[in-house]
Coordinates of C-alpha atoms and ligand atoms in Angstrom, one line a residue:
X1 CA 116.2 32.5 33.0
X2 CA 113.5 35.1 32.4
X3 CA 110.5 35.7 33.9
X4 CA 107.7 38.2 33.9
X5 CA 105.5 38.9 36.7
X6 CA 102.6 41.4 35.2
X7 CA 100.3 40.8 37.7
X8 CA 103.2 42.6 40.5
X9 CA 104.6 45.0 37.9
X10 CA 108.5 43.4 38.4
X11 CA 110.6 42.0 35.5
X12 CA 112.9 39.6 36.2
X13 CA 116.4 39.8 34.1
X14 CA 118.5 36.6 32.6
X15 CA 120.9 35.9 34.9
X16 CA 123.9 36.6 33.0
X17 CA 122.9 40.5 33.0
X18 CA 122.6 40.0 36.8
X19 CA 126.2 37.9 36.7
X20 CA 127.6 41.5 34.5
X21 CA 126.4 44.0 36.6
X22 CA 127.6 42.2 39.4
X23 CA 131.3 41.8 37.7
X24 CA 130.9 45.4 36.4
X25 CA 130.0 46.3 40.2
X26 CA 132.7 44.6 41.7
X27 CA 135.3 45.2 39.0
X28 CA 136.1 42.2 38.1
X29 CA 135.0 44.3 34.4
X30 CA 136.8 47.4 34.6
X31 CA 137.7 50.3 32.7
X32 CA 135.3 52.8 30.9
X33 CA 135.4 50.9 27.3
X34 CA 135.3 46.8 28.7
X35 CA 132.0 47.9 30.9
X36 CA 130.6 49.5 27.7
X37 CA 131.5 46.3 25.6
X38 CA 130.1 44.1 28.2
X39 CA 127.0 45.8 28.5
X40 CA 125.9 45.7 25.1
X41 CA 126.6 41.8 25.5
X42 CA 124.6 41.4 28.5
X43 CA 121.6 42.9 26.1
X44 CA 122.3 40.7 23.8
X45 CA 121.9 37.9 25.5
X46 CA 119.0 39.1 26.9
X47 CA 117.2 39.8 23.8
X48 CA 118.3 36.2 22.2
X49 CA 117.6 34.6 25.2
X50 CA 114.2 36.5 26.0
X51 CA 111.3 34.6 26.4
X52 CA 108.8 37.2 26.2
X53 CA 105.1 36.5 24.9
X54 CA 104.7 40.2 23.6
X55 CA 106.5 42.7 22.1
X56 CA 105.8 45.0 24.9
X57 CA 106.9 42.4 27.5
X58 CA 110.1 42.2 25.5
X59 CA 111.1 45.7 25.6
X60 CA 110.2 45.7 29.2
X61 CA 112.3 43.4 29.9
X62 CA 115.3 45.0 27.9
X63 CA 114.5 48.3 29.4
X64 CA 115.4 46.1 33.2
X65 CA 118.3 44.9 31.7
X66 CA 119.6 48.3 30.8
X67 CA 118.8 49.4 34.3
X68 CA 120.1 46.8 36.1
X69 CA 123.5 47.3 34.8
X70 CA 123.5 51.0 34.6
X71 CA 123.0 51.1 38.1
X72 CA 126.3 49.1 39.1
X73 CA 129.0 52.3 38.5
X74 CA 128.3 55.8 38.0
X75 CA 131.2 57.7 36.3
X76 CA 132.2 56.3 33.1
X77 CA 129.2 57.6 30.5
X78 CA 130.7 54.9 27.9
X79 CA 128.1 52.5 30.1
X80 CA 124.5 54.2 29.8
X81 CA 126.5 55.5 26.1
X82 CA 126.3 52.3 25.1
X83 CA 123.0 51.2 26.8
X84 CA 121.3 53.8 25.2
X85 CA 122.8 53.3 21.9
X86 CA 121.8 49.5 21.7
X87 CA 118.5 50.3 23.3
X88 CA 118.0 52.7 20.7
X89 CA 118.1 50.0 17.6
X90 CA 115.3 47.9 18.8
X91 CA 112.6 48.0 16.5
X92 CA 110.0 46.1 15.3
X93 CA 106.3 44.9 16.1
X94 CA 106.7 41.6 16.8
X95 CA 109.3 40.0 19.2
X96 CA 111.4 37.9 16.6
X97 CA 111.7 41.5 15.2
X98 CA 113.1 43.2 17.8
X99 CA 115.3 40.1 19.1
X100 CA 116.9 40.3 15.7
X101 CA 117.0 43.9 15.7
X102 CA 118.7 44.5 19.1
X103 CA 120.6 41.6 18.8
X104 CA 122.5 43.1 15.5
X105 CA 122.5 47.1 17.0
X106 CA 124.7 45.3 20.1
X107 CA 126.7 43.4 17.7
X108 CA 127.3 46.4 15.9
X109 CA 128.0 48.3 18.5
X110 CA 130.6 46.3 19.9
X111 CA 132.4 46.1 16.3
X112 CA 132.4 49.7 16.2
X113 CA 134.0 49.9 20.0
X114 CA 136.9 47.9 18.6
X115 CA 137.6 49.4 15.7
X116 CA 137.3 53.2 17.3
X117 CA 139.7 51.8 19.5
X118 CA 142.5 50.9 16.6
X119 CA 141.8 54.1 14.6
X120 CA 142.3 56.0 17.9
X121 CA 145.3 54.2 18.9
X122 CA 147.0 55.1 15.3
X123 CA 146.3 58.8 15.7
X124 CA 147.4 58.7 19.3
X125 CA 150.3 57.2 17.9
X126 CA 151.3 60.3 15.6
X127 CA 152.5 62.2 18.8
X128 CA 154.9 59.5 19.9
X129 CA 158.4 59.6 18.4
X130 CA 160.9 56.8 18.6
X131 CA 162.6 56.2 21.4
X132 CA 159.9 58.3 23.9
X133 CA 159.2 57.4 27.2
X134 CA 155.6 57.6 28.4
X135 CA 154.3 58.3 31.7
X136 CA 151.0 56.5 32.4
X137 CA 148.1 56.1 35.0
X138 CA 145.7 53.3 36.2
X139 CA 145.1 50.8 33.1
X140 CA 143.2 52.4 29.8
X141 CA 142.9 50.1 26.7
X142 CA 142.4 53.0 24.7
X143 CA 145.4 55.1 26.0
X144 CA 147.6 51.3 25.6
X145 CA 146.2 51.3 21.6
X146 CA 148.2 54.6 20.9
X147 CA 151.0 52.0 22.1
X148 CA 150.6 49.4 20.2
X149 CA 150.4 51.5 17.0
X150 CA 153.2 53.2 18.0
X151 CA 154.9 49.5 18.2
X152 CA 153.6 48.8 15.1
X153 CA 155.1 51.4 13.6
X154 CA 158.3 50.6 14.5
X155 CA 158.7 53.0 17.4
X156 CA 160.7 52.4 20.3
X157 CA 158.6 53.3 23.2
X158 CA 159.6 52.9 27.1
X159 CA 156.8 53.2 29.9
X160 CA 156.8 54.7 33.3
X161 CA 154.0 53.2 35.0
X162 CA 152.1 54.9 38.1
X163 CA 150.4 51.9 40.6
X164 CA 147.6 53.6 40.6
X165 CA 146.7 52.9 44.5
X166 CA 144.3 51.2 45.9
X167 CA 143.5 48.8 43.0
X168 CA 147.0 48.9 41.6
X169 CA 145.8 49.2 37.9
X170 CA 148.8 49.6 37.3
X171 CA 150.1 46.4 37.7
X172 CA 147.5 45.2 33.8
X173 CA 149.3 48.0 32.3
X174 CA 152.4 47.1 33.3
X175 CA 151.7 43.2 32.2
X176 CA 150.3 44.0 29.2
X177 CA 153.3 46.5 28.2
X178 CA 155.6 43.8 29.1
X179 CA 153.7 41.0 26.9
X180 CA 154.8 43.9 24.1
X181 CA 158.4 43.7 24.7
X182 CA 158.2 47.4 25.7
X183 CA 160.7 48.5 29.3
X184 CA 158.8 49.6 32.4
X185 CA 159.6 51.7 35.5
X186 CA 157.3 50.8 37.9
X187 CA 156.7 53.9 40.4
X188 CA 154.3 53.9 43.1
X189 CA 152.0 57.1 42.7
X190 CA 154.0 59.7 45.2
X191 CA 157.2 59.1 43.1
X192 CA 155.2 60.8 39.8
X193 CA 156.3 64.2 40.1
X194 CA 160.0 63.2 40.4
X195 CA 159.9 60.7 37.3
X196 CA 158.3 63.0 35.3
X197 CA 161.7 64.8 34.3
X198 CA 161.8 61.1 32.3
X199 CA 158.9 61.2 30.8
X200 CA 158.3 63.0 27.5
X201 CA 154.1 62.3 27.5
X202 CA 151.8 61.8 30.2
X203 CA 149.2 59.1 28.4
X204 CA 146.0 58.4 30.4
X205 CA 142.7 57.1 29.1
X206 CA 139.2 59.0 30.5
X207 CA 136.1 57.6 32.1
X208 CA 134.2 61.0 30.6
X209 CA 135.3 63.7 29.2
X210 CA 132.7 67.2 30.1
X211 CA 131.5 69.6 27.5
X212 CA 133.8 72.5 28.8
X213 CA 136.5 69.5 28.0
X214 CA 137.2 68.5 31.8
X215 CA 138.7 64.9 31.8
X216 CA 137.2 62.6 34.2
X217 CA 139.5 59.6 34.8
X218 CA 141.1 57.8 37.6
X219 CA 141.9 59.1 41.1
X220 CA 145.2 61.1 40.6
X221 CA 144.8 61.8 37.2
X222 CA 144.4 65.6 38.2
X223 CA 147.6 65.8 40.2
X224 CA 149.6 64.2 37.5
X225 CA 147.9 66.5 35.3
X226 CA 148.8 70.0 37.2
X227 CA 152.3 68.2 38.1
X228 CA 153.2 67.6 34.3
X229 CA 151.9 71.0 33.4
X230 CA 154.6 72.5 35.6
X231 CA 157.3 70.1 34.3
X232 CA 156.5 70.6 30.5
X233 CA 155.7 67.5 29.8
X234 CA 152.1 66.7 27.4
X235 CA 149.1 65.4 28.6
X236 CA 147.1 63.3 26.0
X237 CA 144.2 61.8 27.0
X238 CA 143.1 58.6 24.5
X239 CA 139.2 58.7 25.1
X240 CA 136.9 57.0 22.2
X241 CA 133.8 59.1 21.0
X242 CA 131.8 56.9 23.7
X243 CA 133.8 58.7 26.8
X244 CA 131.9 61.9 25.6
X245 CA 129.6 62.7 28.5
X246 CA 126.9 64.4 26.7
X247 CA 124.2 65.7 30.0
X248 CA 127.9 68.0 30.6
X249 CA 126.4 70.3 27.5
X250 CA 123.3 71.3 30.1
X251 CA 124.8 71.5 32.5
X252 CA 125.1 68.6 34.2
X253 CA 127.9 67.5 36.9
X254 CA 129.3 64.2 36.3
X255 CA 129.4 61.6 39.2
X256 CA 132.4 60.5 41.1
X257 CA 132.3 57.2 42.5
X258 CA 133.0 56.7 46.2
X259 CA 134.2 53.1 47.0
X260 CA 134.5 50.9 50.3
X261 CA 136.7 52.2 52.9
X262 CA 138.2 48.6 52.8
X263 CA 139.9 49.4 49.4
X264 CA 142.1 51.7 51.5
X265 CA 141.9 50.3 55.0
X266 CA 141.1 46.5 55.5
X267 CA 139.5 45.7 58.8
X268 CA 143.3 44.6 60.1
X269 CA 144.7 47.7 59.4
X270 CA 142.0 49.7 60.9
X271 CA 142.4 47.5 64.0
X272 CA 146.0 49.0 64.4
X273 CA 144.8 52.6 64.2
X274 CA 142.2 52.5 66.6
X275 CA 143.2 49.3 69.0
X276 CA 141.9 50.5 71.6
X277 CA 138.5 51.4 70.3
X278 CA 136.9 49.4 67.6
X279 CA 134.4 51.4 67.3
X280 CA 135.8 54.5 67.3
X281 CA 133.7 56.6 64.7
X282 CA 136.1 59.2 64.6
X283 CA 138.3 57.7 62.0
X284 CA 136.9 57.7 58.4
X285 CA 138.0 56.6 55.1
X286 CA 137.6 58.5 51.8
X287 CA 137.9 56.8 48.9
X288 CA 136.9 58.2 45.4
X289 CA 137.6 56.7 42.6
X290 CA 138.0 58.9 39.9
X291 CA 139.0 63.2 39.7
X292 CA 138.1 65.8 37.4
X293 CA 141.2 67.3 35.3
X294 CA 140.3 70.8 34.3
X295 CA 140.9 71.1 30.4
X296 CA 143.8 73.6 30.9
X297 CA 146.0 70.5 32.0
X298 CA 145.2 68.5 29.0
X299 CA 147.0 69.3 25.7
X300 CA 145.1 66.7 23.3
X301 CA 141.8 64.3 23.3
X302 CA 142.9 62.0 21.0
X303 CA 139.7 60.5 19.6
X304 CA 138.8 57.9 16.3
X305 CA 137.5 61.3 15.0
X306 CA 141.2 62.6 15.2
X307 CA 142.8 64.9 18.3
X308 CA 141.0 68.0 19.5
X309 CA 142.1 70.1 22.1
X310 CA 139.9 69.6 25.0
X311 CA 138.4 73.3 25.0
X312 CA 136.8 71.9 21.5
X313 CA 136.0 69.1 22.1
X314 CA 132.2 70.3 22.7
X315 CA 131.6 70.9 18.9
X316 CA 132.3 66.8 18.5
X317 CA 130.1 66.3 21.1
X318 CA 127.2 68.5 19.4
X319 CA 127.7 66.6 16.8
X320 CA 127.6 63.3 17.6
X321 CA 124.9 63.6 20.6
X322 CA 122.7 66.3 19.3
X323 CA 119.4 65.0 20.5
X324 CA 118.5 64.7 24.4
X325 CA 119.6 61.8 26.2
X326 CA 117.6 60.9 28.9
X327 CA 117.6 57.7 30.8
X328 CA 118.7 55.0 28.6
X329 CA 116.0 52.8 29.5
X330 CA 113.9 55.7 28.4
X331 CA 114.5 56.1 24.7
Ligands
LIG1 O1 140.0 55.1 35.1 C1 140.0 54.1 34.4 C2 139.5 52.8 35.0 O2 139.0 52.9 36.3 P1 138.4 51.6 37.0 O3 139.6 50.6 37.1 O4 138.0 52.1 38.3 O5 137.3 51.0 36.2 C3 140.5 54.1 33.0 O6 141.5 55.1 32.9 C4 139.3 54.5 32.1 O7 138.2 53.8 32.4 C5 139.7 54.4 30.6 O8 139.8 53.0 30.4 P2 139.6 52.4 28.9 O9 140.5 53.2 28.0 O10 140.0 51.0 28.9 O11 138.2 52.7 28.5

């Protein structure tokens, strides 16, 4: 349902954009490249299902949309990325115009995603031999594409797969590298370092990836990183063109999430630490979701553009986001 109320300045979004950001929120959609995906959607549906009486209603009402769901999770740039790239092809001066318009730019967008995904994935697949074993972290469709090319090649390929605590991401990478025929080692996260004297990659996927070529990803993505480093074993991170965090060429910091202490310690749990105070403010829970990897850990960005290493990866990123960015409700 849309509404518009002019008369108190608030615009009212379609429900399903409300029923995204919540899943996005609550990550029931997770990972960097599925929230991007889903939030061009949710614009979509937004535009086609608009009910807008002027063209300047109807981009108000987009522009809501886009904020709504950018506000849900701050790290992974692929989200306002892809909100400002779909925001950025509506056009038009009357509102079956830009309906149309940014209806096809999402459409678009989300056929690009896939297919920047499978051209990755081959290239990633270039630095996999037969018969390697790969170490990975938390659960990255684009880090599983190089994979599945390697698969299709004809590669033999054997997993050791970190749980990736609390959320236990691990657990879709392991299913998913099962439902491929390919042999997993489960490990919880503090048996890494030993395993990695297995492992002949380390393969993660990135949330953002910084001008300076700093590798945002997943909690413990950083210790694997520094860890692999001294064992000799590769890191390659499999980020799409979308993961590029372009504010990081000003200067900009990029944001780490910090989740509910529950993730870590539900209410129970807590209870058995501090019994005999329940309200005892002096325990506290930190719970970040995601960790910087300095570029000297990292020995490849694969990309669909090809693999850089990640001190180079700014020139791509000049490239490809030249212009400012801004908000992306603000383009
Ligand atoms: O860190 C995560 C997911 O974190 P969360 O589970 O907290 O969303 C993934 O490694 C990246 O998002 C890349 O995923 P993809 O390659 O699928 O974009």
């Amino acid at each position: 349902m849309n509404e518009n109320h002019p008369s108190d300045g608030t615009v009212d979004v379609d429900a399903a954009v409300v029923d995204t950001a919540d899943d996005i929120a609550e990550m029931r959609i997770r990972g960097a490249a599925t929230i991007a995906d889903a939030a061009a959607e949710a614009l979509a549906i937004q535009a086609e299902r608009s009910d807008a009486d002027s063209p300047a209603a109807f981009q108000r009402q987009l522009r809501t949309a886009a904020k709504t769901l950018y506000e849900t999770r701050p790290t992974a740039v692929s989200l306002p990325n892809a909100l400002r790239y779909v925001l950025r092809g509506m056009e038009g001066e009357t509102v079956a115009d830009l309906r149309e318009t940014t209806t096809a730019r999402a459409e678009e967008f989300r056929t690009d995603l896939e297919q920047a995904q499978v051209t990755l994935g081959e290239i990633g697949a270039n630095r996999l031999r037969d018969g390697d074993v790969v170490m990975t972290h938390c659960h990255s469709t684009d880090a599983l594409s190089c994979i599945e090319a390697a698969l299709e090649d004809g590669k033999e390929i054997e997993a050791i797969v970190k749980e990736t605590r609390p959320r236990k991401q691990g657990h879709i990478t392991a299913r998913q590298l099962r439902e491929w025929g390919v042999p997993v080692t489960l490990v919880v996260d503090n048996a890494a370092r030993r395993y990695l004297d297995e492992a002949d990659h380390v393969l993660v996927g990135a949330d953002s990836i910084a001008a300076d070529g700093s590798v945002i990803n997943k909690i413990g993505t950083s210790g694997l990183a520094v860890n692999a480093r001294e064992r000799g074993v590769p890191v390659m991170v499999a980020a799409q063109t979308i993961k590029l965090h372009p504010d990081t060429m000003t200067g900009q910091t990029v944001e780490i999430e910090m989740r509910a202490e529950e993730e870590v310690l539900p209410p129970e749990e807590r209870a058995d630490i501090v019994a005999d105070a329940p309200n005892d403010d002096g325990l506290s829970v930190e719970n970040p979701a995601f960790d910087v990897t300095p570029p000297r850990h990292v020995d490849a960005i694969v990309t669909e553009r090809g693999q850089f290493p990640p001190e180079s990866i700014v020139t791509l990123m000049r490239e490809l986001f030249g212009e400012t960015t801004g908000e992306p409700w603000e383009v």
